[in-house]
Coordinates of C-alpha atoms in Angstrom, one line a residue:
M1 CA 84.3 84.5 162.9
T2 CA 82.8 82.8 159.9
S3 CA 79.0 82.6 160.1
K4 CA 77.0 79.4 159.6
I5 CA 75.6 80.8 156.3
E6 CA 79.1 81.3 154.9
L7 CA 80.2 77.8 156.0
I8 CA 77.1 76.3 154.2
C9 CA 77.9 78.2 151.1
A10 CA 81.5 77.1 151.1
A11 CA 80.4 73.5 151.6
I12 CA 77.9 73.7 148.7
N13 CA 80.6 75.1 146.4
S14 CA 82.9 72.3 147.4
T15 CA 80.1 69.8 146.7
R16 CA 79.8 71.1 143.1
Q17 CA 83.1 69.5 142.2
D18 CA 81.1 66.3 141.6
P19 CA 79.9 66.2 138.0
Q20 CA 77.0 63.9 138.9
L21 CA 75.8 66.2 141.7
T22 CA 72.0 66.5 142.3
L23 CA 70.9 69.7 144.1
S24 CA 67.5 71.2 144.5
E25 CA 66.3 74.0 146.7
D26 CA 62.7 74.8 147.7
P27 CA 61.7 77.5 150.2
G28 CA 63.3 76.5 153.5
R29 CA 64.9 73.2 152.2
I30 CA 67.9 72.0 150.2
D31 CA 68.5 68.4 149.1
I32 CA 71.9 67.4 147.9
S33 CA 73.1 64.1 146.6
G34 CA 76.6 63.4 145.3
L35 CA 80.0 61.8 145.7
M36 CA 81.9 63.8 148.2
S37 CA 85.6 64.1 148.8
K38 CA 87.3 64.3 152.1
L39 CA 87.6 68.1 151.9
T40 CA 83.9 68.4 151.1
L41 CA 82.9 66.2 154.0
A42 CA 85.1 68.3 156.3
A43 CA 83.5 71.5 155.0
W44 CA 80.0 70.1 155.8
Q45 CA 81.2 69.0 159.3
S46 CA 82.4 72.6 159.9
A47 CA 79.0 73.9 159.0
I48 CA 77.2 71.4 161.2
D49 CA 79.5 72.2 164.2
V50 CA 78.3 75.8 164.3
P51 CA 75.2 75.8 166.5
C52 CA 72.0 77.5 165.1
R53 CA 68.5 76.7 166.0
L54 CA 67.1 78.2 162.7
I55 CA 69.2 75.9 160.4
N56 CA 69.2 72.1 160.7
I57 CA 71.6 69.9 158.6
T58 CA 71.4 66.1 158.4
C59 CA 73.8 63.8 156.5
K60 CA 73.1 60.2 155.3
D61 CA 75.5 57.7 153.7
D62 CA 74.8 55.4 150.8
S63 CA 73.0 53.0 153.2
D64 CA 70.6 55.8 154.2
D65 CA 72.0 55.9 157.8
L66 CA 72.4 59.2 159.6
I67 CA 76.1 60.0 160.1
R68 CA 78.4 62.8 160.9
P69 CA 80.0 64.0 157.7
A70 CA 83.5 63.6 159.3
D71 CA 82.7 59.9 159.7
G72 CA 81.7 59.5 156.0
I73 CA 83.8 57.6 153.5
A74 CA 85.4 59.9 150.9
G75 CA 84.4 59.3 147.3
S76 CA 81.1 57.5 148.3
L77 CA 77.5 58.7 147.9
H78 CA 76.2 61.1 150.6
R79 CA 72.9 62.8 150.9
L80 CA 72.4 66.0 152.8
S81 CA 69.2 67.9 153.8
I82 CA 69.3 71.5 155.0
I83 CA 66.1 72.8 156.6
F84 CA 66.0 76.4 157.5
T85 CA 63.6 79.1 158.5
T86 CA 62.1 81.3 155.7
N87 CA 58.8 82.9 154.7
S88 CA 57.0 84.0 151.5
I89 CA 57.4 87.7 152.1
A90 CA 61.2 87.6 152.6
P91 CA 62.5 84.3 151.3
N92 CA 66.1 83.2 152.0
L93 CA 67.9 81.2 149.3
F94 CA 71.3 79.5 149.4
T95 CA 71.8 78.4 145.8
M96 CA 71.5 79.5 142.2
E97 CA 69.1 76.6 141.7
G98 CA 66.8 78.0 144.4
W99 CA 67.0 81.5 142.9
R100 CA 66.1 80.2 139.4
S101 CA 63.2 78.2 140.8
F102 CA 62.0 81.3 142.7
L103 CA 62.0 83.3 139.5
Y104 CA 60.0 80.7 137.6
S105 CA 57.3 80.6 140.4
E106 CA 54.8 83.4 139.9
S107 CA 53.2 82.8 143.3
A108 CA 56.5 83.3 145.0
I109 CA 57.3 86.4 143.1
E110 CA 53.8 87.8 143.8
S111 CA 54.2 87.5 147.6
A112 CA 57.9 88.4 147.9
E113 CA 59.1 91.9 148.9
L114 CA 62.7 91.1 149.8
V115 CA 64.8 88.2 148.6
R116 CA 68.0 87.4 150.4
L117 CA 70.7 85.3 148.5
A118 CA 73.6 83.7 150.2
F119 CA 75.8 83.5 147.0
I120 CA 76.0 87.2 146.2
D121 CA 77.9 90.1 147.7
E122 CA 75.9 93.0 146.2
G123 CA 72.2 93.4 145.8
F124 CA 69.8 95.1 143.3
E125 CA 66.1 96.0 143.1
T126 CA 63.3 95.4 140.7
M127 CA 60.0 97.2 140.5
A128 CA 58.5 94.3 142.5
F129 CA 61.1 93.2 145.1
R130 CA 64.6 93.9 146.5
V131 CA 67.5 91.5 146.4
E132 CA 70.1 91.6 149.1
P133 CA 73.0 89.5 150.2
W134 CA 72.1 87.0 153.0
I135 CA 74.7 87.6 155.6
D136 CA 73.0 86.9 158.9
L137 CA 69.7 85.5 160.3
I138 CA 68.3 88.8 161.4
S139 CA 65.0 89.7 159.7
S140 CA 64.8 93.0 157.7
Q141 CA 62.2 95.6 158.2
L142 CA 59.5 95.2 155.6
S143 CA 56.9 97.7 154.4
Q144 CA 53.4 97.2 153.1
K145 CA 53.5 95.8 149.6
K146 CA 51.3 97.4 147.0
P147 CA 48.4 95.2 145.8
F148 CA 48.7 93.7 142.3
D149 CA 47.0 95.8 139.6
S150 CA 45.4 93.3 137.3
E151 CA 44.6 96.0 134.7
S152 CA 48.3 96.3 133.8
S153 CA 48.9 92.5 133.5
P154 CA 50.4 91.4 130.2
R155 CA 48.0 88.5 130.2
R156 CA 45.2 91.0 129.4
Q157 CA 47.0 91.8 126.1
V158 CA 48.6 88.4 125.2
R159 CA 46.4 85.5 124.4
S160 CA 47.7 82.0 125.2
Q161 CA 46.5 78.6 124.1
N162 CA 48.7 76.6 126.4
T163 CA 48.9 76.8 130.2
E164 CA 52.6 76.1 130.2
F165 CA 53.5 78.8 127.7
I166 CA 51.9 82.0 128.8
A167 CA 52.8 85.7 129.3
P168 CA 53.8 86.8 132.8
A169 CA 51.1 87.8 135.2
R170 CA 53.1 91.0 136.1
I171 CA 55.8 93.0 134.3
E172 CA 57.2 94.7 137.4
P173 CA 59.5 91.8 138.5
W174 CA 61.3 92.0 135.2
I175 CA 62.0 95.7 135.3
L176 CA 65.0 97.0 137.3
K177 CA 64.4 99.9 139.6
T178 CA 68.1 100.6 140.2
P179 CA 71.1 99.9 138.0
S180 CA 72.3 96.3 138.4
P181 CA 75.8 95.7 139.8
P182 CA 78.4 94.3 137.3
K183 CA 79.4 90.7 137.3
N184 CA 76.6 89.6 139.6
L185 CA 75.6 85.9 139.2
A186 CA 72.0 86.6 140.5
V187 CA 71.6 89.4 137.9
D188 CA 72.8 87.1 135.1
I189 CA 70.2 84.5 136.0
W190 CA 67.5 87.1 136.4
S191 CA 68.4 88.7 133.1
E192 CA 68.1 85.4 131.3
I193 CA 64.6 84.8 132.6
A194 CA 63.5 88.4 132.4
A195 CA 64.3 88.5 128.7
K196 CA 62.1 85.5 128.0
R197 CA 59.2 87.0 130.1
I198 CA 59.4 90.4 128.5
I199 CA 59.6 89.1 125.0
A200 CA 56.5 86.9 125.7
S201 CA 54.7 90.0 126.9
L202 CA 55.3 91.9 123.6
A203 CA 53.5 89.3 121.3
N204 CA 49.8 89.2 120.6
E205 CA 49.3 85.4 121.0
L206 CA 51.3 82.5 122.3
Y207 CA 50.8 78.9 121.4
R208 CA 52.6 75.5 121.1
D209 CA 52.6 73.6 117.8
D210 CA 54.1 70.0 117.9
G211 CA 56.1 70.9 121.0
V212 CA 57.5 74.1 119.4
D213 CA 56.7 77.4 121.1
K214 CA 55.4 80.0 118.7
V215 CA 54.0 83.6 118.7
V216 CA 51.6 85.5 116.6
L217 CA 52.0 89.2 115.7
F218 CA 48.9 91.0 114.5
G219 CA 50.1 93.3 111.8
Q220 CA 50.0 93.8 108.1
P221 CA 50.4 91.0 107.3
P222 CA 50.0 88.9 110.5
R223 CA 53.1 86.8 111.4
R224 CA 53.4 83.3 113.0
I225 CA 56.9 83.0 114.2
A226 CA 58.9 80.4 116.3
F227 CA 59.6 81.8 119.8
G228 CA 63.2 80.6 119.7
V229 CA 66.0 81.1 122.2
F230 CA 67.2 84.5 123.3
N231 CA 70.9 85.0 123.4
N232 CA 73.0 87.7 125.1
A233 CA 70.3 88.6 127.5
S234 CA 72.6 90.7 129.6
D235 CA 73.4 92.9 126.6
S236 CA 69.8 93.5 125.4
I237 CA 67.9 93.5 128.7
S238 CA 68.0 97.3 129.0
L239 CA 66.3 97.6 125.5
L240 CA 63.6 95.0 126.5
Q241 CA 63.0 96.9 129.7
K242 CA 62.6 100.1 127.8
A243 CA 60.0 98.5 125.6
A244 CA 58.1 96.9 128.5
K245 CA 58.0 100.2 130.4
W246 CA 56.7 102.1 127.4
V247 CA 53.9 99.5 126.9
Y248 CA 52.9 98.6 130.4
F249 CA 53.7 101.5 132.8
D250 CA 50.7 103.7 131.9
A251 CA 47.5 101.9 132.6
K252 CA 45.3 104.2 130.5
D253 CA 46.6 103.2 127.0
I254 CA 48.3 99.8 127.5
E255 CA 46.2 98.1 124.8
V256 CA 46.8 100.9 122.3
R257 CA 50.6 101.0 122.8
H258 CA 50.8 97.2 122.8
T259 CA 48.9 97.1 119.5
F260 CA 51.1 99.7 117.9
L261 CA 54.3 98.0 118.9
S262 CA 53.3 94.5 117.8
A263 CA 52.1 95.9 114.5
E264 CA 55.5 97.6 113.9
L265 CA 57.3 94.4 114.9
A266 CA 55.2 92.4 112.4
R267 CA 56.2 94.9 109.6
D268 CA 59.0 93.5 107.5
W269 CA 59.7 90.6 109.9
D270 CA 61.6 87.7 108.3
S271 CA 59.5 84.6 109.1
N272 CA 62.7 82.5 109.0
V273 CA 64.0 84.3 112.1
S274 CA 62.7 83.4 115.5
F275 CA 61.0 86.0 117.7
S276 CA 63.7 85.9 120.3
E277 CA 66.6 86.0 117.8
G278 CA 65.2 88.9 115.8
M279 CA 64.0 91.0 118.7
P280 CA 67.4 92.7 119.4
V281 CA 67.5 93.8 115.7
R282 CA 63.9 94.7 115.1
L283 CA 62.9 96.2 118.5
P284 CA 64.7 99.5 118.4
G285 CA 63.2 100.6 115.1
A286 CA 59.8 99.2 115.9
L287 CA 59.8 101.0 119.3
D288 CA 60.7 104.3 117.7
S289 CA 58.0 103.9 115.0
A290 CA 55.3 102.9 117.6
N291 CA 56.2 105.9 119.7
L292 CA 55.7 108.2 116.8
I293 CA 52.4 106.6 115.9
Y294 CA 51.3 106.9 119.5
K295 CA 52.1 110.6 119.6
A296 CA 50.1 111.1 116.4
H297 CA 47.2 109.1 118.1
L298 CA 47.4 111.4 121.1
R299 CA 47.2 114.5 118.9
S300 CA 44.2 113.1 117.1
G301 CA 42.7 112.2 120.5
S302 CA 43.3 115.8 121.7
K303 CA 41.4 117.1 118.7
D304 CA 38.5 114.8 119.6
T305 CA 38.7 115.9 123.2
L306 CA 38.6 119.6 122.3
K307 CA 35.6 118.9 120.1
A308 CA 33.9 117.0 122.9
L309 CA 34.5 119.8 125.3
A310 CA 33.1 122.4 122.8
D311 CA 30.0 120.2 122.4
L312 CA 29.7 120.0 126.2
R313 CA 30.0 123.7 126.6
K314 CA 27.3 124.3 123.9
T315 CA 25.0 121.7 125.4
L316 CA 25.4 123.1 128.9
A317 CA 24.8 126.6 127.7
D318 CA 21.5 125.4 126.1
E319 CA 20.6 123.7 129.4
V320 CA 21.3 126.7 131.5
Q321 CA 19.3 128.9 129.1
K322 CA 16.4 126.5 129.3
V323 CA 16.3 126.7 133.1
L324 CA 16.6 130.5 133.1
Q325 CA 13.8 130.6 130.5
Q326 CA 11.6 128.4 132.8
T327 CA 12.3 130.9 135.6
R328 CA 11.2 133.9 133.4
D329 CA 8.1 132.0 132.2
L330 CA 7.1 131.1 135.7
S331 CA 7.4 134.7 136.9
S332 CA 5.5 136.0 133.8
A333 CA 2.7 133.4 134.3
V334 CA 2.3 134.3 138.0
W335 CA 2.2 138.1 137.3
R336 CA -0.3 137.5 134.5
D337 CA -2.6 135.6 137.0
V338 CA -2.1 138.4 139.5
A339 CA -3.2 140.9 136.9
I340 CA -6.4 138.9 136.4
A341 CA -7.1 138.8 140.1
I342 CA -6.5 142.6 140.4
G343 CA -8.8 143.2 137.4
V344 CA -11.6 141.2 139.0
I345 CA -11.3 143.0 142.3
A346 CA -11.2 146.4 140.5
I347 CA -14.4 145.6 138.6
R348 CA -16.1 144.7 141.9
L349 CA -14.9 147.9 143.6
G350 CA -16.3 149.8 140.6
M351 CA -19.7 148.3 141.3
S352 CA -19.7 149.4 144.9
N353 CA -21.9 152.4 144.1
I354 CA -24.7 150.2 142.8
K355 CA -27.5 150.0 145.3
T356 CA -28.5 146.4 146.1
V357 CA -30.1 144.6 148.9
E358 CA -29.2 141.0 148.0
P359 CA -25.6 139.9 148.2
L360 CA -23.9 139.4 144.9
T361 CA -23.5 135.7 145.1
S362 CA -22.7 135.5 141.4
F363 CA -19.6 137.7 141.9
A364 CA -18.6 135.5 144.9
F365 CA -18.6 132.6 142.4
V366 CA -16.3 134.7 140.1
Y367 CA -13.9 135.2 143.0
F368 CA -13.9 131.4 143.6
M369 CA -13.3 130.5 139.9
V370 CA -10.5 133.0 139.6
A371 CA -8.8 131.6 142.7
L372 CA -9.3 128.1 141.4
Y373 CA -7.8 129.0 138.0
I374 CA -4.7 130.6 139.5
S375 CA -4.1 127.7 141.8
V376 CA -4.5 125.0 139.1
S377 CA -2.5 127.0 136.6
Y378 CA 0.4 127.4 139.0
A379 CA 0.3 123.8 140.1
I380 CA 0.4 122.6 136.4
T381 CA 3.3 125.0 135.7
I382 CA 5.3 123.8 138.7
S383 CA 4.7 120.1 137.9
T384 CA 5.7 120.5 134.3
D385 CA 8.9 122.3 135.2
A386 CA 9.7 119.6 137.8
K387 CA 9.3 116.8 135.1
F388 CA 11.5 118.7 132.7
L389 CA 14.2 119.1 135.2
E390 CA 14.1 115.4 136.2
I391 CA 14.5 114.4 132.5
A392 CA 17.3 116.9 132.0
N393 CA 19.1 115.6 135.1
A394 CA 18.9 112.0 133.9
A395 CA 20.2 113.0 130.5
R396 CA 23.2 114.8 132.1
K397 CA 24.1 111.6 134.1
S398 CA 24.0 109.7 130.8
W399 CA 26.4 112.2 129.2
R400 CA 28.7 112.0 132.2
N401 CA 29.2 108.2 132.0
K402 CA 29.1 107.7 128.2
L403 CA 30.4 110.9 126.5
Y404 CA 32.6 112.6 129.0
A405 CA 34.1 109.8 131.0
F406 CA 37.6 111.2 130.2
L407 CA 36.9 114.2 132.6
D408 CA 37.6 113.6 136.3
N409 CA 34.9 114.5 138.8
D410 CA 36.5 117.8 139.8
D411 CA 36.7 119.0 136.2
Y412 CA 33.2 117.9 135.4
Q413 CA 32.0 119.7 138.5
V414 CA 33.6 123.0 137.4
L415 CA 32.6 122.7 133.8
A416 CA 29.1 121.3 134.0
D417 CA 27.6 120.8 137.5
T418 CA 28.3 124.3 138.9
P419 CA 26.7 126.4 136.1
I420 CA 23.6 124.3 136.0
E421 CA 23.3 124.2 139.8
R422 CA 23.4 128.0 139.9
A423 CA 20.6 128.2 137.3
L424 CA 18.6 125.7 139.4
I425 CA 19.1 127.8 142.5
A426 CA 17.8 130.9 140.7
Y427 CA 14.8 128.8 139.5
R428 CA 14.1 127.5 143.1
N429 CA 14.3 131.0 144.5
A430 CA 11.9 132.3 141.9
K431 CA 9.5 129.4 142.6
N432 CA 9.5 130.1 146.3
R433 CA 8.8 133.8 145.7
T434 CA 6.0 133.2 143.2
A435 CA 4.5 130.6 145.5
C436 CA 4.2 133.2 148.2
V437 CA 2.6 135.6 145.8
V438 CA 0.1 133.0 144.6
L439 CA -0.9 132.1 148.1
C440 CA -1.5 135.7 149.0
V441 CA -3.6 136.3 145.9
V442 CA -5.7 133.2 146.4
F443 CA -6.2 134.1 150.1
V444 CA -7.4 137.6 149.1
L445 CA -9.8 136.2 146.5
L446 CA -11.2 133.6 148.9
A447 CA -11.6 136.3 151.6
S448 CA -13.4 138.5 149.1
M449 CA -15.7 135.6 148.3
V450 CA -16.5 135.1 151.9
V451 CA -17.2 138.8 152.4
E452 CA -19.3 138.9 149.2
L453 CA -21.5 136.1 150.6
R454 CA -21.7 138.0 153.9
W455 CA -20.6 135.0 155.8
I456 CA -18.7 137.6 157.9
D457 CA -19.4 141.2 158.6
F458 CA -17.2 143.3 156.3
Q459 CA -17.5 146.3 158.5
G460 CA -16.7 144.3 161.6
L461 CA -13.8 142.7 159.7
Q462 CA -12.5 146.2 158.8
E463 CA -12.7 147.3 162.4
A464 CA -11.0 144.1 163.7
A465 CA -8.2 144.6 161.2
F466 CA -7.8 148.2 162.1
K467 CA -7.7 147.4 165.9
F468 CA -5.1 144.6 165.2
V469 CA -2.9 147.0 163.2
A470 CA -3.3 149.8 165.7
G471 CA -2.5 147.5 168.6
T472 CA 0.5 146.1 166.9
Y473 CA 1.7 149.6 166.2
D474 CA 1.3 150.6 169.8
R475 CA 3.1 147.5 171.1
L476 CA 5.9 148.1 168.6
E477 CA 6.2 151.8 169.7
D478 CA 6.3 150.8 173.4
F479 CA 9.0 148.2 172.7
L480 CA 11.2 150.6 170.8
T481 CA 10.8 153.3 173.5
N482 CA 11.8 151.0 176.2
F483 CA 14.7 149.6 174.2
L484 CA 16.0 153.1 173.5
R485 CA 15.7 154.0 177.1
E486 CA 17.7 151.0 178.2
K487 CA 20.4 151.6 175.6
F488 CA 20.5 155.3 175.9
P489 CA 19.4 156.4 179.4
P490 CA 18.7 160.2 179.9
A491 CA 21.6 162.1 181.3

């Protein structure tokens, strides 16, 4: 059984016999106006007679009255309107005119994932959407479409001075993902438009002068060339797609490759030849030359990268060495202060044989001053180190964003962050240990000062300390004895 879609396509093809036919198709609507023969009217009546709630066909005569096509007068003017269900993600199109309008609409291309055409038997696929034959009214399963990446847009590389003559917003709709079927009318129309869009994306500037579209190529010397008309699009579309892929399908160096290719196109270009006409001849050699120049650019960039990595390694080695030197200096300073405290205590113990009645308040003052000196010295050292580490950390963040942005986070973590973090851990451990030592020394000095001033009884302090130690020892001995008895009971 012939479907309603096939009947409508047959009726449209029959209507095309009128040389004065007017046909336009917008999403979900076709308007046809022309002189129709008896066979054409019968074809439209057959299409109307097949019921379908998703497609509505109306026919009017030259008096603008609604009629059945079978009741129309052959050879007279008739107007038909076909309204059908469609959507922006999967548009359905009956005619070549609708397909051409779709390809010229950037908003339609941007939202479409699947396009179904009633006038083809075999589909194809671009990098932006699929094209399939429209056979039935069943909706296809659609997946989530990837968002548009504005960084790879040709409009970032091609400047335009006219809103009607601009580079395409995306290059993906004009690149085939799968080989195109032979003798496909939809592919021929697509190739014609794709060639124009790709050629426009390879220039440096587009403008219109006295109604003539022109392009500018920045090279030695710069060229101002008429855009012209591209012929044999189906024969050269593969070469144009190759050039577009090379320029736009790697977001890192689009500007560099676009500049190299446009400069090679400008070299030895005959100004009397339009851009579109000369492209099939000049593009193969220009693309090969630009590719070689780009490889040389990459080798030069690799040398710069290796030099930057060597500088990074040297700088990081210096930073790690500075942190380790701070750790050694902190330990040395603390042990120097401990030696001073030990010296003061030794001197006082050497004076213990001197008979005196009055307490040595002057020596108590010495204890206090030494304790104060050690505390202040340690605090200044710690604060100075903290300030240095803060400045070094800010400098490293500046390196990361400005000098070594070519490294991803994982590589930078391995090369830079990990060695410095290990050095900082060693410094923090040393700081914690030295802080404990300083606190103990200061406590001993202050305790000695209190004893020297006889604010507490030294003999009583000794006895209390001895009782505390003895009691602790006894409790520990009892605990261990009970523990061993529980774990290892006597036989």
